[in-house]
mmCIF file of C-alpha atoms in Angstrom:
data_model
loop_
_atom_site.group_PDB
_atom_site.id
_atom_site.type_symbol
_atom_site.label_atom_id
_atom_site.label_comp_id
_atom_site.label_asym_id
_atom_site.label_seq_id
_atom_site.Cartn_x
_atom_site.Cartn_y
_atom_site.Cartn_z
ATOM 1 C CA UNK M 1 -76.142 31.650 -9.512
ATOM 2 C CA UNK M 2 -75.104 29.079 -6.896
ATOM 3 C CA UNK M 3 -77.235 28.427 -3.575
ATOM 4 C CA UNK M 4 -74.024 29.481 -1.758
ATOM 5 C CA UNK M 5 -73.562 33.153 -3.767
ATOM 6 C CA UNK M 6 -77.526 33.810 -2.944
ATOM 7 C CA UNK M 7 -76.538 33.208 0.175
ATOM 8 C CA UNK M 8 -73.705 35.202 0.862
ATOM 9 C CA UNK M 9 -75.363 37.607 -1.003
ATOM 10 C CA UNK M 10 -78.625 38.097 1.389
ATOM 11 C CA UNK M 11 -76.112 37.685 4.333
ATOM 12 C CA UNK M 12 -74.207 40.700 3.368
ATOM 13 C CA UNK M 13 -77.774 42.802 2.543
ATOM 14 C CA UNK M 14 -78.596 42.133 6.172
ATOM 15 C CA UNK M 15 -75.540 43.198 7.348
ATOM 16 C CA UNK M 16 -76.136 46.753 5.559
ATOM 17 C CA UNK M 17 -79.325 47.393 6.396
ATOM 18 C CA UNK M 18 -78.299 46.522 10.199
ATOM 19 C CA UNK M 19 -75.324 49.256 9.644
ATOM 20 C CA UNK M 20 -77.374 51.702 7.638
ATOM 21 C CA UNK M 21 -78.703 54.059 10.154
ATOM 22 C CA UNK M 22 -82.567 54.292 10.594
ATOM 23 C CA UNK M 23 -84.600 57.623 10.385
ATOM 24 C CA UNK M 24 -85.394 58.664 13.987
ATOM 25 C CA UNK M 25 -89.639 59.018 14.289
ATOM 26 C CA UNK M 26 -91.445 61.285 15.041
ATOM 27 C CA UNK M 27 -92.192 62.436 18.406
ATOM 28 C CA UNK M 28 -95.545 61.491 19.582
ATOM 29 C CA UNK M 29 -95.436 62.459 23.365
ATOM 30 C CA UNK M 30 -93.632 65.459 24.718
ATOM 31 C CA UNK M 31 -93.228 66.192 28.411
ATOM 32 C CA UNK M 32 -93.099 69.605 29.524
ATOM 33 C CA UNK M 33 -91.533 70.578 33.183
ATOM 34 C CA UNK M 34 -91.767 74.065 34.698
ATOM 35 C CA UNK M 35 -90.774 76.394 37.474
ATOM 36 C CA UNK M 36 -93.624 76.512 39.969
ATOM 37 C CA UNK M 37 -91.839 78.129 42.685
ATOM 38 C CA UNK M 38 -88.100 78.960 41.748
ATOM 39 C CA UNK M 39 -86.885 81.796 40.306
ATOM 40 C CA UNK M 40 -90.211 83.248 40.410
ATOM 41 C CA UNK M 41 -91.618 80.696 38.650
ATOM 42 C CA UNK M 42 -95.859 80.110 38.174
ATOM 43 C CA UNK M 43 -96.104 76.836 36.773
ATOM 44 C CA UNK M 44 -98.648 74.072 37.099
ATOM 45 C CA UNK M 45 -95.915 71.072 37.275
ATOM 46 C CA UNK M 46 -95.170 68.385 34.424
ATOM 47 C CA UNK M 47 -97.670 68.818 32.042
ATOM 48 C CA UNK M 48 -97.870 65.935 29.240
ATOM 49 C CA UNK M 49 -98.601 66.763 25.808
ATOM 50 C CA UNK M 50 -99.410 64.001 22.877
ATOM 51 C CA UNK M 51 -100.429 64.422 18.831
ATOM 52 C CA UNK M 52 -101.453 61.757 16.350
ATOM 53 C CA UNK M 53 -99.151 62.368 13.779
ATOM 54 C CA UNK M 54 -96.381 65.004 13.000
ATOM 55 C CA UNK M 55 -98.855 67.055 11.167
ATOM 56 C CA UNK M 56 -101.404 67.827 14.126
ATOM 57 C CA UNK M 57 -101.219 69.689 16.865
ATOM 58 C CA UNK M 58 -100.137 69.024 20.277
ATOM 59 C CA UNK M 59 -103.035 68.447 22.489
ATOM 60 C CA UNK M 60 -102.619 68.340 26.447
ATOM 61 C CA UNK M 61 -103.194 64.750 28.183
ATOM 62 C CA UNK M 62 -102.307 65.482 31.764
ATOM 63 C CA UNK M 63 -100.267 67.594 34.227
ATOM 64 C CA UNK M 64 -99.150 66.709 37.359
ATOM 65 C CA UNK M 65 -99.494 69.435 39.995
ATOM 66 C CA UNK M 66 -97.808 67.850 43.100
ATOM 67 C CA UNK M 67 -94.868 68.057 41.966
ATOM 68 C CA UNK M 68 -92.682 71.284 43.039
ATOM 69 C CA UNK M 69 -90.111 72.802 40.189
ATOM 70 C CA UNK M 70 -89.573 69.843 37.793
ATOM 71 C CA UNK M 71 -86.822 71.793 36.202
ATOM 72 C CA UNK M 72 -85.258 69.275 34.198
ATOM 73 C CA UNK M 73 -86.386 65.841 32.723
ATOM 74 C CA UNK M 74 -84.769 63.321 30.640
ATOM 75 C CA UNK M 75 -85.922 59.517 29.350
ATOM 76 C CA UNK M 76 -84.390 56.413 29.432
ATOM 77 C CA UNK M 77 -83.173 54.155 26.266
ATOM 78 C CA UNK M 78 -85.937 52.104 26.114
ATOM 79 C CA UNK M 79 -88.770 54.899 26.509
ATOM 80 C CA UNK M 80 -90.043 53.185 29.495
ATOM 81 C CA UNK M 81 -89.077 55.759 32.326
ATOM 82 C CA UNK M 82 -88.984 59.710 33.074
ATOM 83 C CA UNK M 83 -86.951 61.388 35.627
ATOM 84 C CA UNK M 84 -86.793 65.096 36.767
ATOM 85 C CA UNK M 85 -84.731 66.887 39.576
ATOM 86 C CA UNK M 86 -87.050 69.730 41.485
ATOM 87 C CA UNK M 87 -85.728 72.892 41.287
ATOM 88 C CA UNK M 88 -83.798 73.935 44.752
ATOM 89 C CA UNK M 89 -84.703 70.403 46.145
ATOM 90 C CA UNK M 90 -82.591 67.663 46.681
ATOM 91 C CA UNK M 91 -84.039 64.780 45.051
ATOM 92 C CA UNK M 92 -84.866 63.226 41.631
ATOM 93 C CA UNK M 93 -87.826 61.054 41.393
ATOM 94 C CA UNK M 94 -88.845 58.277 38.703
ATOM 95 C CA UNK M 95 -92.053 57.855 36.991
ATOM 96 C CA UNK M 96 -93.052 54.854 34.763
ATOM 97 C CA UNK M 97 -94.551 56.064 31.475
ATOM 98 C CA UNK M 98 -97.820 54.292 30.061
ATOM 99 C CA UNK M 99 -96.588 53.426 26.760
ATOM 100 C CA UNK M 100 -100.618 53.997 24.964
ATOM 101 C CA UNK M 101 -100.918 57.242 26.706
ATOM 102 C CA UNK M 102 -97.737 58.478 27.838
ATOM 103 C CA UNK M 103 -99.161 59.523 31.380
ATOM 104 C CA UNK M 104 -96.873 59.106 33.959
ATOM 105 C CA UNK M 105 -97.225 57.031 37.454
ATOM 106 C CA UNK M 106 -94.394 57.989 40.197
ATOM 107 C CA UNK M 107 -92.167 54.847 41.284
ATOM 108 C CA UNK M 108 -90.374 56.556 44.097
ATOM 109 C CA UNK M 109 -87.793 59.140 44.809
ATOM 110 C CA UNK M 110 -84.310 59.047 45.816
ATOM 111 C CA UNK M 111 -81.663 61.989 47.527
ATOM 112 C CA UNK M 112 -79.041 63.211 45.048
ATOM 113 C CA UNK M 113 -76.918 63.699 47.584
ATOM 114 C CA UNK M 114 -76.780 67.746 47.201
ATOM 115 C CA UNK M 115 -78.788 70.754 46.036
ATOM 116 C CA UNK M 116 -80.735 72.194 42.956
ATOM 117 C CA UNK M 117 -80.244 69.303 40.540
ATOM 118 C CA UNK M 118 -79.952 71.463 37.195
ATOM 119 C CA UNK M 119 -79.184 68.548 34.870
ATOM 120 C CA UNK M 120 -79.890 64.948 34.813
ATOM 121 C CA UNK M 121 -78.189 62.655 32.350
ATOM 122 C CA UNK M 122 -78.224 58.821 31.817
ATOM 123 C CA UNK M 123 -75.012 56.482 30.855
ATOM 124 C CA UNK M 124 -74.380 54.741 27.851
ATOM 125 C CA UNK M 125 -75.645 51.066 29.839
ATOM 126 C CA UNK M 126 -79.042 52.593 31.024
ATOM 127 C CA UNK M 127 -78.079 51.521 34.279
ATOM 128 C CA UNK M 128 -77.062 54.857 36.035
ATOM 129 C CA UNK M 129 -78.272 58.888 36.277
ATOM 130 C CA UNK M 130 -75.708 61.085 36.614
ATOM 131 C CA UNK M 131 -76.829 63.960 38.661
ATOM 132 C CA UNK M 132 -75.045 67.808 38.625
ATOM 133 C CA UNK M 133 -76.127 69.573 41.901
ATOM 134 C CA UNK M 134 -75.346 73.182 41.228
ATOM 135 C CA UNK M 135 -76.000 75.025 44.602
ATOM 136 C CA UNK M 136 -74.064 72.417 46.454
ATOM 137 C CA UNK M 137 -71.573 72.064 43.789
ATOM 138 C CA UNK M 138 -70.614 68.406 42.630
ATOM 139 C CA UNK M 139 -71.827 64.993 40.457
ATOM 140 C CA UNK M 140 -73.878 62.592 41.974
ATOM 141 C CA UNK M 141 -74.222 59.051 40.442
ATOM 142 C CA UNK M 142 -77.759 57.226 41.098
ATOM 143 C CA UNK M 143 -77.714 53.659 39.841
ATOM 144 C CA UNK M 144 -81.127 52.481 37.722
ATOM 145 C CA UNK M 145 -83.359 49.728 38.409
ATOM 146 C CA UNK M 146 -84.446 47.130 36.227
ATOM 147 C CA UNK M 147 -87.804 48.315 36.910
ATOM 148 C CA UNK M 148 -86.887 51.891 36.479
ATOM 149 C CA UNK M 149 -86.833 52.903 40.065
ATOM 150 C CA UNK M 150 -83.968 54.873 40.908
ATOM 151 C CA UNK M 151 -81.362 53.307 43.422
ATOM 152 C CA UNK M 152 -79.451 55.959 45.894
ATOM 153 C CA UNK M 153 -76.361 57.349 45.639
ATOM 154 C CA UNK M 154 -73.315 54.945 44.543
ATOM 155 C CA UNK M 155 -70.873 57.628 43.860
ATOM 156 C CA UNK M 156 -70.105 61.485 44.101
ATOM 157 C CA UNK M 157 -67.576 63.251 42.706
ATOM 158 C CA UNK M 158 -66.945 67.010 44.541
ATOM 159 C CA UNK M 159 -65.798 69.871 41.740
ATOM 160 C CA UNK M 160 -63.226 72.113 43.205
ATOM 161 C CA UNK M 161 -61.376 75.080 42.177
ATOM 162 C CA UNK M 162 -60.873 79.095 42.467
ATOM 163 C CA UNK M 163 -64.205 80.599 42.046
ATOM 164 C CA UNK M 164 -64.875 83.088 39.103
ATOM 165 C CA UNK M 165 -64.988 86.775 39.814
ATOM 166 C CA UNK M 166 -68.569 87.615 39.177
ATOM 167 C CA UNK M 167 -69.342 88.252 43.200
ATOM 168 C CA UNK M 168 -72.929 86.995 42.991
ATOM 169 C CA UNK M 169 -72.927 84.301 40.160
ATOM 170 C CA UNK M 170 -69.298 82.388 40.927
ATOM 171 C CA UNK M 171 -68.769 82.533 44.899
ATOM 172 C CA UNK M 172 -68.246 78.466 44.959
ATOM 173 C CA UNK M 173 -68.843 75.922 42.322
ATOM 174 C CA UNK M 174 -71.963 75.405 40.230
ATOM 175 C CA UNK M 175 -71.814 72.474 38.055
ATOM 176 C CA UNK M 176 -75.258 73.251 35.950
ATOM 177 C CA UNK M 177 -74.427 70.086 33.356
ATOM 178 C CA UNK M 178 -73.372 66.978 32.825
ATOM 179 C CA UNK M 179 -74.130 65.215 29.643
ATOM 180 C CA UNK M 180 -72.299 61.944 28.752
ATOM 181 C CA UNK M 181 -70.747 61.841 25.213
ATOM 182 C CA UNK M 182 -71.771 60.395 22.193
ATOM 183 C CA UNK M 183 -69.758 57.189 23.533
ATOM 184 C CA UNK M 184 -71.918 56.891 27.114
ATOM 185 C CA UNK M 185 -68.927 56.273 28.711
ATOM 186 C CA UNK M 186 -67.099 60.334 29.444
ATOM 187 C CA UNK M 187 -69.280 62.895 31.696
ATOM 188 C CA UNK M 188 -67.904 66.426 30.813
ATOM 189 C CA UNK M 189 -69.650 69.371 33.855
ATOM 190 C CA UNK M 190 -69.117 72.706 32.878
ATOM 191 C CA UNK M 191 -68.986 74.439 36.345
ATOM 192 C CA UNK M 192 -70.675 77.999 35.799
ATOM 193 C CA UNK M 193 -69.013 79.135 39.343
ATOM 194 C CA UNK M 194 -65.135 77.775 38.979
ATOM 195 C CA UNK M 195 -64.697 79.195 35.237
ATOM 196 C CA UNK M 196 -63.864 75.447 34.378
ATOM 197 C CA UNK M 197 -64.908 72.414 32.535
ATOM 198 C CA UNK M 198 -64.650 69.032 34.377
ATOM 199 C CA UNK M 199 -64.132 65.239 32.707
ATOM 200 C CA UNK M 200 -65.001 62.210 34.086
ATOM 201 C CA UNK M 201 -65.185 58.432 33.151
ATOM 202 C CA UNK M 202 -67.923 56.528 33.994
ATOM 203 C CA UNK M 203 -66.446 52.550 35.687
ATOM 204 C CA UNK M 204 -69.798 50.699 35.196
ATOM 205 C CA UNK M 205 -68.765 47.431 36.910
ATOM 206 C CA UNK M 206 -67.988 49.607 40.088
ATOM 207 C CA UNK M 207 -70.620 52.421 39.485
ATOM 208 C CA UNK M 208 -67.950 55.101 39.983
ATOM 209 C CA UNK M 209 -66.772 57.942 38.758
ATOM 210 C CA UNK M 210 -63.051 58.626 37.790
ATOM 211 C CA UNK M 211 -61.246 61.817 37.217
ATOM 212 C CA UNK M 212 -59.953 62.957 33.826
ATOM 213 C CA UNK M 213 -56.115 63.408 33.529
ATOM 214 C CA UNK M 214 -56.178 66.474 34.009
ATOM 215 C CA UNK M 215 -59.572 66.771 35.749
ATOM 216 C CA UNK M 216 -60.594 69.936 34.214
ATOM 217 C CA UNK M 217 -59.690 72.855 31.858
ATOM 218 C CA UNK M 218 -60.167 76.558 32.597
ATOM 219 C CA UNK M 219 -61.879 78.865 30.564
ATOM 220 C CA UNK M 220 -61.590 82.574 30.346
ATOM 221 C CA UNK M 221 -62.478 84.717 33.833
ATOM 222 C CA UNK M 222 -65.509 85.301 34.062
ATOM 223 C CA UNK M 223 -67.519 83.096 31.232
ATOM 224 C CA UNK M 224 -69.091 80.646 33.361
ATOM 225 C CA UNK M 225 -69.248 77.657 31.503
ATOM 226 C CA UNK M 226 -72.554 76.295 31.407
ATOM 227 C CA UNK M 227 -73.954 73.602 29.010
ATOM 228 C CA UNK M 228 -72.250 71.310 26.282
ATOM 229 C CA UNK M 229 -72.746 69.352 22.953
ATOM 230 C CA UNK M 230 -70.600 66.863 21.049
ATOM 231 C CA UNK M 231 -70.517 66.765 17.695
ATOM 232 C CA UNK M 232 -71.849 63.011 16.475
ATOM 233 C CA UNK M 233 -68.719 62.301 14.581
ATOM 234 C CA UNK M 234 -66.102 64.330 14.621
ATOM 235 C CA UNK M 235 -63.867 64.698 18.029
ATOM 236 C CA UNK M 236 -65.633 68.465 19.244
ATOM 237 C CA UNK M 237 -67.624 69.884 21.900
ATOM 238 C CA UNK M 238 -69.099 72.902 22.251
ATOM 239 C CA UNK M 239 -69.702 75.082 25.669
ATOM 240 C CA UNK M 240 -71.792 77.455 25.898
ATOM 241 C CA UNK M 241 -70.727 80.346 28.609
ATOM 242 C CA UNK M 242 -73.324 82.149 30.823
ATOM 243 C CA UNK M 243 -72.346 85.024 31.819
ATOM 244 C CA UNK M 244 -70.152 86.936 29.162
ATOM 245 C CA UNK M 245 -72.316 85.251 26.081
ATOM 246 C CA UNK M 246 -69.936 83.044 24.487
ATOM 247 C CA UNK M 247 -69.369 79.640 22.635
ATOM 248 C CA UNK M 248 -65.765 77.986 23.342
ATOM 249 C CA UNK M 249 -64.498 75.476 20.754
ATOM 250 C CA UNK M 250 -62.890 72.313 22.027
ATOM 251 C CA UNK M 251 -60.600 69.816 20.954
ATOM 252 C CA UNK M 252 -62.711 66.662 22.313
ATOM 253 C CA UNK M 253 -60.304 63.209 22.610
ATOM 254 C CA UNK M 254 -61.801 61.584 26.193
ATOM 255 C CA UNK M 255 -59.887 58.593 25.581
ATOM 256 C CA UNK M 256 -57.006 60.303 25.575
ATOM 257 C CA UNK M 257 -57.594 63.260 28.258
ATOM 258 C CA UNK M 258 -57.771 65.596 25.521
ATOM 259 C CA UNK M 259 -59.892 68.653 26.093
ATOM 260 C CA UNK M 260 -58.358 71.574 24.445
ATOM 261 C CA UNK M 261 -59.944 74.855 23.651
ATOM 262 C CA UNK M 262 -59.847 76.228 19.791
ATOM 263 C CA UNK M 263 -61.702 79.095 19.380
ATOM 264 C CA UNK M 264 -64.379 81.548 20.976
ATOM 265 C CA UNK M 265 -67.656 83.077 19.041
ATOM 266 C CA UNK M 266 -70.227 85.441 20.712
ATOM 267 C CA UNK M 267 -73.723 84.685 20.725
ATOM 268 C CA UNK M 268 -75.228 87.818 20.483
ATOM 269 C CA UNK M 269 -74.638 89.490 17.317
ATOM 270 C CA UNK M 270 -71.934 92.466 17.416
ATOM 271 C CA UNK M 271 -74.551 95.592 16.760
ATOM 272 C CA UNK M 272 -76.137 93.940 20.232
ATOM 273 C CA UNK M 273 -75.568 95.998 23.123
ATOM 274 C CA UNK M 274 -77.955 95.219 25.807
ATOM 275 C CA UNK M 275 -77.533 92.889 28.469
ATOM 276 C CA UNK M 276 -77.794 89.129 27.806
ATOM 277 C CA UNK M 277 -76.484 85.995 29.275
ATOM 278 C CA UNK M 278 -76.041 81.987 26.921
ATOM 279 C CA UNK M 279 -78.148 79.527 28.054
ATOM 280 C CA UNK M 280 -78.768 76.255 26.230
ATOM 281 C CA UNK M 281 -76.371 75.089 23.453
ATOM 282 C CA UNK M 282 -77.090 71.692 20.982
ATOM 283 C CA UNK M 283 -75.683 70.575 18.020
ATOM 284 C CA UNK M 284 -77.305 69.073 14.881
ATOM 285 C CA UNK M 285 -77.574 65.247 14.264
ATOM 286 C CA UNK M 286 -76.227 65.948 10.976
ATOM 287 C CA UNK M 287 -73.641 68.146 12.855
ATOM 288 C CA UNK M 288 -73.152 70.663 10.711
ATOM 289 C CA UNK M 289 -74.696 73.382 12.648
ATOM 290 C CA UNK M 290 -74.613 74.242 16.207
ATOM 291 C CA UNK M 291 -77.297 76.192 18.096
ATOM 292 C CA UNK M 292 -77.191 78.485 21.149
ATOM 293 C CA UNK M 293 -79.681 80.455 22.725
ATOM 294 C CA UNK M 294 -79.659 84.008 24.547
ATOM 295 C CA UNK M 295 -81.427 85.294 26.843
ATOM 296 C CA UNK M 296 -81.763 89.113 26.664
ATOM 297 C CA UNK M 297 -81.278 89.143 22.496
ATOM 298 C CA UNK M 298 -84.016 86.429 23.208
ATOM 299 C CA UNK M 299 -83.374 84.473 20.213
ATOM 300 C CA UNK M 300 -81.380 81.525 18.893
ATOM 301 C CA UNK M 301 -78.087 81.637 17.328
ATOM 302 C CA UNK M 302 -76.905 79.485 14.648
ATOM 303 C CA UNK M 303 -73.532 78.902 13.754
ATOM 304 C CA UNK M 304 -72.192 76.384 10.543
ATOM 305 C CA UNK M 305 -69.408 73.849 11.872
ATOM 306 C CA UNK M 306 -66.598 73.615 9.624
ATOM 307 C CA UNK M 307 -66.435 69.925 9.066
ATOM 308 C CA UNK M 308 -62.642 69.665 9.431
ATOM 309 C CA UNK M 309 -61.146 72.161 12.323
ATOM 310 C CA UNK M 310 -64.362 71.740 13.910
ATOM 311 C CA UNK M 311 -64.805 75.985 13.815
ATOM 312 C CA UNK M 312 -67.939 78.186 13.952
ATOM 313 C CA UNK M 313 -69.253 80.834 11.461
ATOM 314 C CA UNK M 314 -71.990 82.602 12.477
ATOM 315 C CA UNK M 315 -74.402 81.977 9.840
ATOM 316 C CA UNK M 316 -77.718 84.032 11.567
ATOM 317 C CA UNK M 317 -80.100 84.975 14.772
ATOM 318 C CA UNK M 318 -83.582 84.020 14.849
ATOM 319 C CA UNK M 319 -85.899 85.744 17.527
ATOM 320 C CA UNK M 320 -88.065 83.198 19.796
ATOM 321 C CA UNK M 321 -90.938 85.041 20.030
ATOM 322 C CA UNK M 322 -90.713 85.297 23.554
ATOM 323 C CA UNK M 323 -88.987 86.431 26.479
ATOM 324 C CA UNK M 324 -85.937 84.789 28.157
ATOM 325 C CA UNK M 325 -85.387 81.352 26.524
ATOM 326 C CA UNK M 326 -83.868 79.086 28.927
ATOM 327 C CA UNK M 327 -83.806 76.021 27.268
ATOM 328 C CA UNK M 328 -84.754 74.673 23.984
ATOM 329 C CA UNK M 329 -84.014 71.244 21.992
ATOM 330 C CA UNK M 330 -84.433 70.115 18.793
ATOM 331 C CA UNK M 331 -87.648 67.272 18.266
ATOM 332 C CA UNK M 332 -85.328 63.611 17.456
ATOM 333 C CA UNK M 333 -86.044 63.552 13.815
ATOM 334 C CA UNK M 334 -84.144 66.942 14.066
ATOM 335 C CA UNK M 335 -86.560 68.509 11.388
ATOM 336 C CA UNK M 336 -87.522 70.948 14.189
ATOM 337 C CA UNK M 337 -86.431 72.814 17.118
ATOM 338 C CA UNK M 338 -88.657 73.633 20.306
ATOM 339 C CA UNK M 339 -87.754 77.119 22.164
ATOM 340 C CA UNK M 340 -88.799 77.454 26.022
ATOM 341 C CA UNK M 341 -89.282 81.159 26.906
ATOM 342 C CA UNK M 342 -89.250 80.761 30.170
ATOM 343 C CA UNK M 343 -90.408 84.473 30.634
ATOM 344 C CA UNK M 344 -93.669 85.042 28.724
ATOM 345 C CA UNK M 345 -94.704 81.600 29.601
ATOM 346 C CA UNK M 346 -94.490 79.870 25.461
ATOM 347 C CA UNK M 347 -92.688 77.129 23.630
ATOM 348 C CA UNK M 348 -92.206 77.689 19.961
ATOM 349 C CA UNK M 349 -91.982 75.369 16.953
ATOM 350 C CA UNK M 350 -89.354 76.698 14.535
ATOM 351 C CA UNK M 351 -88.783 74.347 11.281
ATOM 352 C CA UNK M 352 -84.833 73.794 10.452
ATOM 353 C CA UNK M 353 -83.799 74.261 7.194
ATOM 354 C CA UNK M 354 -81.560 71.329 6.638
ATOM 355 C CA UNK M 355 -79.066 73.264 3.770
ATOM 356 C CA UNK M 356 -78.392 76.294 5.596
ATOM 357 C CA UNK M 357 -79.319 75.235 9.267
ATOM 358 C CA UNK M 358 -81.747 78.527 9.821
ATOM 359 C CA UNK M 359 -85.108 78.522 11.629
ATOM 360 C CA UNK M 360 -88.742 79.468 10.643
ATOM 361 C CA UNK M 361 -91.246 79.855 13.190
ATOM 362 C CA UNK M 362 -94.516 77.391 12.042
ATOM 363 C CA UNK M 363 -97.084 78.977 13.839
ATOM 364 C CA UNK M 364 -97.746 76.343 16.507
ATOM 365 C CA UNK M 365 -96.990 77.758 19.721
ATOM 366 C CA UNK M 366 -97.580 75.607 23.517
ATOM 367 C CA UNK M 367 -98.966 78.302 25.849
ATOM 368 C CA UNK M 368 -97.343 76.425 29.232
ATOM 369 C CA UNK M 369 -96.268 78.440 32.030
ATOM 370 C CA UNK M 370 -92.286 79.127 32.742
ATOM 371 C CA UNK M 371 -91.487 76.263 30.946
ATOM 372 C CA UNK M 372 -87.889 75.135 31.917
ATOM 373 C CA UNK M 373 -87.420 71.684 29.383
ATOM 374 C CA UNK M 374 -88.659 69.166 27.260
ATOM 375 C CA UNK M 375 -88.062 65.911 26.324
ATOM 376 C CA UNK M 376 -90.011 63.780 24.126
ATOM 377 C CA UNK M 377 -90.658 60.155 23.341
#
C-alpha cells in the first residue's frame, strides 16, 4: 500500500472517530437545591452529593445553608461553574466548583432584573444565562464571565398577552421556562399565566434578545404552559401544561418561525380522577421516549415518540414513591432518571429500560428535604 493511501486512510479514521459521538460518563457529583422558605418549604439549602463510581452510593460532601430557596440550578459547558435563582428573590448568584471535590465557593451575585427566577438556562456560546422571572413576568439575559462570575443584565425581553382564566394561577404572565434548543441559539418560554408559548433568538454579538415572527403561539384556555423539551434530532418540542395535565405536540422549525401545535395527550391516565397538575417534562437522548411528571397521580408518565410525525403513545405510569414530584431529570448517560418529590422530602433512582423506555425503581433513595432540582457534573 502506498505511504499516501496509509495516509489518507488514518486521516479519514480520525475524522470518524471525531464525528462518532462519545458515550456521556457517568455522573460523579450531583447538586441538590431545595425550598427552605417558599411554598412551605423546610430545606437546608444546596446540599452537594458525590460517589466513586456509578455502582456506589451517593454520599453527602457539603450543604450550604446561607443560601435562601435555591430553587433551580444549572452548570456551565465546561463544568467549571453553578448557578441557582432563590426562590421569590430577585437574584441569581455564581459559585465556582472545585473540580476534586465538587464543593462550591460563591463568586458573587447579580439582579435578574425581576422576581422568582423559576428557570435558569445557558446559550449555546457559554457566554450568557438566560433568566425567566415568573412573578414579574419576562426573560432576563445575564452575560457570563470568563471567570464565571455573572455580569448584570444586558437584555430583557417583557412577555405580554391576555391572561388565562384560572383567577388565581393566570392573573398576569408567568414565564416558569426558558430552555435554549438543541442549536443554543432559539429560547422558547412557555408562559403558565398568558396560555402561550414565546420564541426568541439569541444575537450573541449584541447580547440581545429578538422576537420570533410571530412571537408566540397560544395554547388551549386554561393549560398553562409550563416546561419544554426538544427532541435531539428531529424538528419537535414538547410542552408540558400545568394546570389541566397535558402534553402539546409541536411542529419545532426556529429558523423558520415555525412553532405549530400537532397533537395533545393527558398525563394522568384516563381511570384517574383526582386532582393533579404537569410539572416537569424531558425527552430521551435517544429521543424515542418522552417523560412527564404529575403531581397528584404522583408518578411519571412515559410516552413512545413516533419517529416520523413526531406523536405520543402513552406507553405506561410509574409511581415515584413519593409525594408531589416537582421536578425530575434523567442522570447524562441517560441510563437513569432522578424523581424530586418535593412533598415527602425524597429523590428516587428509577433505571430506564432503553427498549421500551419504562422505569424501575433501584432502591437508592436521597432523603433531602423539599428538593426542587438537580443537576449533575
Amino acid at each position: 500500500m502506498r505511504r499516501r493511501d496509509v495516509l489518507i486512510g488514518m486521516a479519514g479514521a480520525a475524522l470518524l472517530a471525531r464525528a462518532r459521538p462519545r458515550a456521556a460518563a457517568a455522573p460523579l457529583f450531583m447538586y441538590i437545591g431545595s425550598f427552605t422558605q417558599k411554598d412551605g418549604g423546610h430545606g437546608d439549602g444546596l446540599s452537594v452529593y458525590r460517589r466513586g463510581s456509578e455502582s456506589e452510593p451517593w454520599q453527602l460532601v457539603e450543604v450550604l445553608k446561607d443560601l435562601a430557596d435555591p430553587s433551580f440550578i444549572v452548570i456551565d459547558r465546561q463544568q467549571r461553574s453553578v448557578y441557582t435563582s432563590h426562590g421569590d428573590g430577585t437574584h441569581a448568584t455564581a459559585y465556582r466548583i472545585d473540580s476534586a471535590t465538587g464543593r462550591l465557593m460563591v463568586i458573587n451575585r447579580q439582579p435578574t432584573g425581576g422576581i422568582n427566577g423559576a428557570h435558569l438556562s445557558i446559550d449555546g456560546s457559554g457566554r450568557f444565562l438566560a433568566v425567566a422571572n415568573y412573578a414579574s413576568g419576562g426573560l432576563a439575559l445575564l452575560s457570563i464571565n470568563a471567570d464565571g462570575s455573572l455580569g448584570p443584565v444586558c437584555d430583557a425581553a417583557k412577555t405580554t398577552g391576555t391572561p388565562g382564566p384560572h383567577k388565581t394561577q393566570q392573573e398576569s404572565s408567568h414565564p416558569h421556562h426558558c430552555p435554549f434548543d438543541r442549536s443554543g441559539h432559539f429560547i422558547v418560554v412557555p408562559d403558565k399565566g398568558l396560555d402561550r408559548v414565546f420564541l426568541y433568538r439569541l444575537d450573541t454579538s449584541g447580547g440581545k434578545l429578538i422576537p420570533g415572527e410571530p412571537p408566540s403561539v397560544s395554547s388551549r384556555a386554561g393549560a398553562a404552559p409550563r416546561h419544554v423539551d426538544f427532541h435531539p434530532t428531529l424538528p419537535f418540542a414538547y410542552v408540558i401544561n400545568e394546570i389541566d395535565s397535558t402534553i402539546t405536540v409541536y411542529r419545532f422549525e426556529p429558523e423558520n418561525h415555525v412553532l405549530k401545535p400537532l397533537q395533545i395527550v393527558p398525563t394522568p391516565p384516563a381511570t384517574y380522577t383526582g386532582n393533579n397538575s404537569g410539572a416537569e417534562i424531558v425527552v430521551a437522548p435517544s429521543g424515542r421516549f418522552v417523560y412527564g411528571s404529575n403531581r397528584g397521580h404522583d408518578s411519571i408518565a412515559v410516552f413512545a415518540i413516533d419517529q416520523t410525525s413526531g406523536l405520543l403513545t402513552a406507553a405506561g405510569w410509574e409511581p415515584t414513591q413519593g409525594r408531589t414530584p416537582r421536578f425530575f431529570t434523567l442522570d447524562p448517560t441517560g441510563t437513569h432518571l432522578y424523581a424530586a418529590n418535593q412533598a415527602s422530602d425524597t429523590v428516587v433512582i428509577f433505571r430506564i429500560d432503553q427498549a421500551t423506555g419504562k422505569l424501575a425503581a433501584t432502591g437508592e433513595k436521597i432523603n433531602v428535604k423539599t428538593p426542587t432540582t438537580i443537576a449533575f457534573r
